[in-house]
Coordinates of C-alpha atoms in Angstrom, one line a residue:
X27 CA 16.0 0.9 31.0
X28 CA 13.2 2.4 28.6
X29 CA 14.5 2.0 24.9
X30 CA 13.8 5.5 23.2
X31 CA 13.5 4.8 19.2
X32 CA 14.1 7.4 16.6
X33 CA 11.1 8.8 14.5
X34 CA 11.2 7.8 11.1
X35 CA 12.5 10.5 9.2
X36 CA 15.8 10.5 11.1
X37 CA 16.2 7.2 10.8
X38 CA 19.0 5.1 8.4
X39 CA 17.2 1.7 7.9
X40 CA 18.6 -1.6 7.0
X41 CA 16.5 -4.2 5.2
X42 CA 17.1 -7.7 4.4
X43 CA 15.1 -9.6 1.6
X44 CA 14.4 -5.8 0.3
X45 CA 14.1 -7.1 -3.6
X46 CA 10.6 -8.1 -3.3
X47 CA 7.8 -8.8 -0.8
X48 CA 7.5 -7.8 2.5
X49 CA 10.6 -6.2 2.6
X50 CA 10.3 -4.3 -0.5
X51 CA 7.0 -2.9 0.9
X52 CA 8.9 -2.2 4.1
X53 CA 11.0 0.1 2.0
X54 CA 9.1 1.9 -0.3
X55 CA 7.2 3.3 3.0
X56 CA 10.1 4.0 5.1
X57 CA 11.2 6.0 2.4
X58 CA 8.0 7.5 1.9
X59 CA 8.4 8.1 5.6
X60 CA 11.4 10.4 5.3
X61 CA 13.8 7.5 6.2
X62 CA 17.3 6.7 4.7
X63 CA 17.3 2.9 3.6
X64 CA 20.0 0.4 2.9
X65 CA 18.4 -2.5 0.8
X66 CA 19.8 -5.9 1.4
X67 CA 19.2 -8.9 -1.4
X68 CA 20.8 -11.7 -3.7
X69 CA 19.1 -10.8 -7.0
X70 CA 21.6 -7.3 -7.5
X71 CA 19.7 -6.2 -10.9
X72 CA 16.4 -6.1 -8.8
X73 CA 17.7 -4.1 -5.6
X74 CA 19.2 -1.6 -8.7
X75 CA 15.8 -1.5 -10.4
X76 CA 14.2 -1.3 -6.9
X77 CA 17.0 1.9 -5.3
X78 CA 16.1 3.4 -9.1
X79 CA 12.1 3.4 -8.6
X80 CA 12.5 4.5 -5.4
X81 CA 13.6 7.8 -6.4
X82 CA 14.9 8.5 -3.0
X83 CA 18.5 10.5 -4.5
X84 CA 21.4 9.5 -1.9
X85 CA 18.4 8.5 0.6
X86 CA 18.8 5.1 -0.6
X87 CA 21.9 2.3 -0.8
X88 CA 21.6 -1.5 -1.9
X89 CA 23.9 -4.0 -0.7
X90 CA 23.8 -7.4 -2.3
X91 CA 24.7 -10.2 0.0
X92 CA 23.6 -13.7 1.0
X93 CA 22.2 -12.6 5.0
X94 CA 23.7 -17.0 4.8
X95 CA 27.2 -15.4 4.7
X96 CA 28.3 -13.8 8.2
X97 CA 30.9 -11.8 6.1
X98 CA 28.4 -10.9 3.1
X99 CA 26.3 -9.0 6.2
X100 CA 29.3 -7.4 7.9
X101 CA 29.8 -5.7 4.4
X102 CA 26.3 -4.7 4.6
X103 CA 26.9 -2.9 7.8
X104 CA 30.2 -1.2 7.0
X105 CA 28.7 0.0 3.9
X106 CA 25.5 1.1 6.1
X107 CA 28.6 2.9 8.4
X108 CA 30.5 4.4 5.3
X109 CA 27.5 5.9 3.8
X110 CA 25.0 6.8 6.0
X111 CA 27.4 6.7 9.6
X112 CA 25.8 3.8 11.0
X113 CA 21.8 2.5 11.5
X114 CA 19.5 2.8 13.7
X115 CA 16.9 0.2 12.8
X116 CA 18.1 -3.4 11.5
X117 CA 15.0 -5.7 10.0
X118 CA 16.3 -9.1 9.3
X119 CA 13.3 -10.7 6.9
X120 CA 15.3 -12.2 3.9
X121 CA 14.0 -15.6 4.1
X122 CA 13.2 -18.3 1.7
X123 CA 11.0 -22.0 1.9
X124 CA 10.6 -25.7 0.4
X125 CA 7.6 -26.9 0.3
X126 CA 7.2 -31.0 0.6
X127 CA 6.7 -34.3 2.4
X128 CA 9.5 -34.3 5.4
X129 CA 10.9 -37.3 3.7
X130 CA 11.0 -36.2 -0.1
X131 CA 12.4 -33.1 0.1
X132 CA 16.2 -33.3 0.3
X133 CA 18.6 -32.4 3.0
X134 CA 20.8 -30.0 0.6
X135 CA 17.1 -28.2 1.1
X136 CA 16.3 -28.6 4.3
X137 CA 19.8 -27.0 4.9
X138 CA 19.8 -24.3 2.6
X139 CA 16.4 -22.8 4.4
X140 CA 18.0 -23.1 7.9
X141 CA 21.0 -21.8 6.3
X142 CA 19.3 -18.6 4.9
X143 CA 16.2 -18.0 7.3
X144 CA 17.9 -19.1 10.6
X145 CA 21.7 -18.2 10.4
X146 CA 20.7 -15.5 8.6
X147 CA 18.7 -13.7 11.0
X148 CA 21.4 -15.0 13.7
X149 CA 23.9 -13.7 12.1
X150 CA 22.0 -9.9 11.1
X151 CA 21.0 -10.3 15.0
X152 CA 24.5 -10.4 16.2
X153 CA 26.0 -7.9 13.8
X154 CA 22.8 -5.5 14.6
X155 CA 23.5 -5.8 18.2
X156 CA 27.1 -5.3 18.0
X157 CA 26.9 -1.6 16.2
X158 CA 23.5 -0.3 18.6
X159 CA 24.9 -2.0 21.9
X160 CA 25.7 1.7 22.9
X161 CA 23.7 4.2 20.8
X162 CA 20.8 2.1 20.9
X163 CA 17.5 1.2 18.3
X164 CA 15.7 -1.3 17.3
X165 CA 16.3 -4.8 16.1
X166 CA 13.2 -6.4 14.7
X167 CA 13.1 -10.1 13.4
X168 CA 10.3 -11.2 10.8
X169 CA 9.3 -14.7 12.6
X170 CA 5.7 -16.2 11.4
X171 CA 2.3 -17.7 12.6
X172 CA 4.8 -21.0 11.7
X173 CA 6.8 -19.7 15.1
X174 CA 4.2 -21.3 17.1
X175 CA 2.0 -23.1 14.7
X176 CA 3.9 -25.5 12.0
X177 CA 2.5 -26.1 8.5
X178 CA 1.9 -29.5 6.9
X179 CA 4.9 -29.9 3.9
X180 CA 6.7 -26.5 5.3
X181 CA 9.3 -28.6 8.4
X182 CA 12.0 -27.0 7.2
X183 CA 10.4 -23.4 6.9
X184 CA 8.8 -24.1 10.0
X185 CA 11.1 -25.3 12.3
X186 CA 13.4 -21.8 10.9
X187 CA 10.6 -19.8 12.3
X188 CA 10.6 -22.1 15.6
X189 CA 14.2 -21.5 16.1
X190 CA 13.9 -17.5 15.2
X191 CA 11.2 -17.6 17.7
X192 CA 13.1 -18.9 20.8
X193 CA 16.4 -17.1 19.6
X194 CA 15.0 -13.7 19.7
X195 CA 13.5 -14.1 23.1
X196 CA 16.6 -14.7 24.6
X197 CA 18.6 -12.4 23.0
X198 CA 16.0 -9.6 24.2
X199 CA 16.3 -11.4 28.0
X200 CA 19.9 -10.7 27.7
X201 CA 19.7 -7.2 26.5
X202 CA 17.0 -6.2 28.9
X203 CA 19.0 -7.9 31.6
X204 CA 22.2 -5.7 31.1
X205 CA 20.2 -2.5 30.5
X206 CA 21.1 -1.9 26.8
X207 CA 18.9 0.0 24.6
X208 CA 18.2 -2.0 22.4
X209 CA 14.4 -2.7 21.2
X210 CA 13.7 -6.4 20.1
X211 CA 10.6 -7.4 18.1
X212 CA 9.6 -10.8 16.5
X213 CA 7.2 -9.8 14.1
X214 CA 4.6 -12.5 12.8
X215 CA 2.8 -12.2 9.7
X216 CA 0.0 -14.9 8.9
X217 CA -0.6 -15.9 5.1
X218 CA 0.4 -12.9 2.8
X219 CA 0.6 -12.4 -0.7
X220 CA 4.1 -12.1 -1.5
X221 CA 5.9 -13.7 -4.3
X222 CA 7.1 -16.2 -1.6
X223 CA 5.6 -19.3 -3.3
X224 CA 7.2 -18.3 -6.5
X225 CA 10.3 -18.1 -5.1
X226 CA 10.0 -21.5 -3.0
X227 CA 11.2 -24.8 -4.3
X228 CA 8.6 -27.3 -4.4
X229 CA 8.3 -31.2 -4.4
X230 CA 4.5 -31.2 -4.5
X231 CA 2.8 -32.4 -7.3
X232 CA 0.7 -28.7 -7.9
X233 CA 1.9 -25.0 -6.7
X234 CA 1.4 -24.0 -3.1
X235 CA -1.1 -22.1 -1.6
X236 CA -1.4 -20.0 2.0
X237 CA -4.9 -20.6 3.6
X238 CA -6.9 -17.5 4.4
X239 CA -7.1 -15.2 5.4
X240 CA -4.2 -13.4 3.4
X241 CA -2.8 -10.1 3.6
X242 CA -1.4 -7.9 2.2
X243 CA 2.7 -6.9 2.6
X244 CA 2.2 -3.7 3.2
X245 CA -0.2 -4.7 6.3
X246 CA 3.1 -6.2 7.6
X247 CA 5.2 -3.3 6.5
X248 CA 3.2 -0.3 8.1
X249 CA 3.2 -3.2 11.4
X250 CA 7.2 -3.3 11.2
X251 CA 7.7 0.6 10.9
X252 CA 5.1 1.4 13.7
X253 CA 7.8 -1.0 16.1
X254 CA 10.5 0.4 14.5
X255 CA 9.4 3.8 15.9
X256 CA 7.9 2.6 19.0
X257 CA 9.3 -0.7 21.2
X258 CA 7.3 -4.0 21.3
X259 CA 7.7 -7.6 22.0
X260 CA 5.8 -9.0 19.4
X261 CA 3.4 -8.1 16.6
X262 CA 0.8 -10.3 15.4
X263 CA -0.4 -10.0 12.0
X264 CA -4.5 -10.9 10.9
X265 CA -5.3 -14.5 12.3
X266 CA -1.5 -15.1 13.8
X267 CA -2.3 -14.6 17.2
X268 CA -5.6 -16.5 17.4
X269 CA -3.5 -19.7 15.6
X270 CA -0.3 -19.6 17.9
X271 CA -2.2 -19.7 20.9
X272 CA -4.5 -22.4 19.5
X273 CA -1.1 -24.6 19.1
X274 CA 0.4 -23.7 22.2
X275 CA -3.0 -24.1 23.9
X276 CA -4.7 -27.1 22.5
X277 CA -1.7 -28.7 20.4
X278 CA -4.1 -31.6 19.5
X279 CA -7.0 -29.8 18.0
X280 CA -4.4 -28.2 15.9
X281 CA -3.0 -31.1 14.9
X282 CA -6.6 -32.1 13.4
X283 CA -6.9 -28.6 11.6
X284 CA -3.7 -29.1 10.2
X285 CA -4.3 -32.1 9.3
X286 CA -8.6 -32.1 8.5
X287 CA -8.2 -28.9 6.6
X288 CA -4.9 -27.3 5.9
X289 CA -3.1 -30.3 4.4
X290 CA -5.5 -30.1 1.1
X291 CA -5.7 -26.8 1.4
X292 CA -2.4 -26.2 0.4
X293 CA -2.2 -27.8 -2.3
X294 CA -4.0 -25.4 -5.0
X295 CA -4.3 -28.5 -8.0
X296 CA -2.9 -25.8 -9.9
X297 CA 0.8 -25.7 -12.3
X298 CA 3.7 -24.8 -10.4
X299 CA 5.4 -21.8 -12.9
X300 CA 8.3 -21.9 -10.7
X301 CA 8.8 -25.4 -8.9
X302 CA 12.5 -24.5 -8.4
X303 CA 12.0 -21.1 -6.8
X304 CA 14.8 -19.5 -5.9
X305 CA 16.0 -21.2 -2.9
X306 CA 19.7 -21.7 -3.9
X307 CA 22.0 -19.1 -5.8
X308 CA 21.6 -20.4 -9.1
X309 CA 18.5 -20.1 -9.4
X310 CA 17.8 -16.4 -8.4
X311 CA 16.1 -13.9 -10.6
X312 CA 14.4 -17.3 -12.5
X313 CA 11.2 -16.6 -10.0
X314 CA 11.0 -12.8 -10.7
X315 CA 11.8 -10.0 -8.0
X316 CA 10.9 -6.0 -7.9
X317 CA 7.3 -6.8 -6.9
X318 CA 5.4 -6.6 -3.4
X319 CA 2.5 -8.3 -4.3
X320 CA 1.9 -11.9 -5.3
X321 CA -0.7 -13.3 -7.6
X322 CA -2.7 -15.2 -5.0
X323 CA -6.0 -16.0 -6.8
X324 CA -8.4 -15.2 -3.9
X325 CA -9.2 -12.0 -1.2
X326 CA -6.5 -10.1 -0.5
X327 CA -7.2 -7.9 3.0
X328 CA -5.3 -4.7 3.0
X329 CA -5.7 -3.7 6.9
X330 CA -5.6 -6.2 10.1
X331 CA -8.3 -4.6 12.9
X332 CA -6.0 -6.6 15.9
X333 CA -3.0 -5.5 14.8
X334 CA -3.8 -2.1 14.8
X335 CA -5.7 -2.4 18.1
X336 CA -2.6 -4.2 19.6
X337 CA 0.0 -1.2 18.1
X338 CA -2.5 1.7 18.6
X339 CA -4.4 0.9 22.1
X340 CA -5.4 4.1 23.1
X341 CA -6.8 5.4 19.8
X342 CA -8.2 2.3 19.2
X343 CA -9.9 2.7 23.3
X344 CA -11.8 6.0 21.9
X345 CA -12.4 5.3 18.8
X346 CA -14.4 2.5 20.5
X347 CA -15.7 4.5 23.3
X348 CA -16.8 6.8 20.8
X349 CA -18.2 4.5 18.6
X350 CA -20.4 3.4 21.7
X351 CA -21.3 6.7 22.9
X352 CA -22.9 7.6 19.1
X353 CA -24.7 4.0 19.4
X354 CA -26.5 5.5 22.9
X355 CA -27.2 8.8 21.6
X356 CA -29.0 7.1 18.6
X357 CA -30.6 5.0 21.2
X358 CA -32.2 7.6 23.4
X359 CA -33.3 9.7 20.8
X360 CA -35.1 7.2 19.1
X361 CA -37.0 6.5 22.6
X362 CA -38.2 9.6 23.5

């Protein structure tokens, strides 16, 4: 069965992690789009500051819920239902991170990041599924190059994005199997400047850094709204591609970058503002929410060519096709 998605602008939208980041980039252009939003988050000062600057009038509802708490996201969809009469696209990105030796960082940690990043998406997964099973949309899942290729100090975070991974593809098996219309995309953003590390606890002696190249969220947001409008498996953001398959392809040369060139490269030698983040209750709204953009210290790209090629293939075909055409005609002009 061929999913049909929804454009934009009749959409009703759901968005987990919507207080900052990627997800709060997702949602200042969906609305932009024409869509109606439901913003999902811990931090319920920042999703009111965030529904507020939005400007969006009755266009817009926040929910504040741990996506942790099976019962915190089935109040998240009954509000969606109450207000808006349902969804059509659910976007499970809340997420959260440690960063530290395997062996120093403690298993109340370890947990809580599976708790939030894994269950969380399980649980947004199965509660998505159960409401579109028979009108249909899209389900879209925010994995990471860490879904194929793990980061030195991230195990936890990693093996989250692992499990996402494998969890996804069978749930889309399963759906595409018993012909429901249901669209499911991993989505997997490479290094981006978010205010992730801010918000992630860390054991390290100086504040985490993302390797180049980095982009920025709203490279991953417009990449999220295109499959949100029109089905696909997966979308690589940047450099994700190229690194998953160099994992899955030659596991031991990625060991030795990880190990040759990431491992130092992470850590930045610089003060950690925030070293306990805001990976457990307590401690959220400590890190700072209500922003997109991080303050990573170095380039910042705001377009990925191959992601666009991969969503947009037949523009992309004649743009190159004219491109090459113009390179002839300059040719043979200037040989005659």
């Amino acid at each position: 069965m061929r999913t049909s998605l929804k454009p934009l602008h009749e959409q009703v939208i759901v968005i987990t992690g919507a207080s900052s980041g990627i997800g709060l980039a997702t949602a200042r252009l969906a609305v932009e789009k024409g869509a109606r939003v439901v913003l999902v988050a811990r931090n319920e000062l920042a999703l009111a500051d965030v529904e507020r600057d939005l400007n969006a009038g009755d266009r817009v509802l926040h929910v504040m819920a741990d996506v942790g708490e099976r019962e915190q996201l089935e109040r998240v969809a009954s509000q969606a239902v109450e207000r808006f009469g349902g969804f059509d696209t659910w976007i499970n990105n809340a997420g959260n991170s440690v960063w530290g030796r395997f062996d120093e960082v403690s298993d109340e940690d370890h947990y809580q990041v599976m708790q939030t990043n894994f269950w969380g998406t399980h649980y947004g997964s199965s509660i998505a599924v159960k409401h579109l099973r028979n009108k249909g949309g899209a389900l879209i899942n925010i994995g990471s190059v860490e879904s194929a290729n793990a980061l030195p100090f991230h195990a936890s975070y990693s093996a989250s994005k692992h499990a996402i991974k494998a969890m996804t593809d069978v749930l889309r098996v399963e759906l595409q199997k018993s012909d429901t219309p249901i669209s499911v995309t991993l989505v997997r953003p490479s290094s981006t400047d978010t205010m992730f590390m801010d918000h992630s606890k860390n054991y390290l002696p100086s504040a985490p850094v993302f390797p180049p190249p980095v982009y920025a969220p709203e490279v991953v947001a417009q990449a999220i709204l295109h499959a949100a409008e029109h089905p696909q498996r997966d979308v690589y953001i940047g450099n994700a591609k190229l690194l998953s398959r160099l994992a899955q392809n030659a596991p031991r040369l990625a060991d030795w970058v990880n190990r040759t060139f990431v491992y130092n490269a992470i850590q930045s030698g610089r003060q950690d503002r925030h070293r306990d983040g805001a990976l457990h209750d307590r401690d959220v709204g400590r890190a700072g929410d209500g922003k997109a953009s991080g303050n990573y210290p170095g380039m910042v790209l705001t377009r990925s060519l191959y992601t666009r090629a991969s969503q947009h293939p037949v523009a992309t075909t004649a743009a190159v096709a004219m491109g090459a055409i113009a390179v002839f005609a300059l040719l043979g002009r200037r040989q005659r």
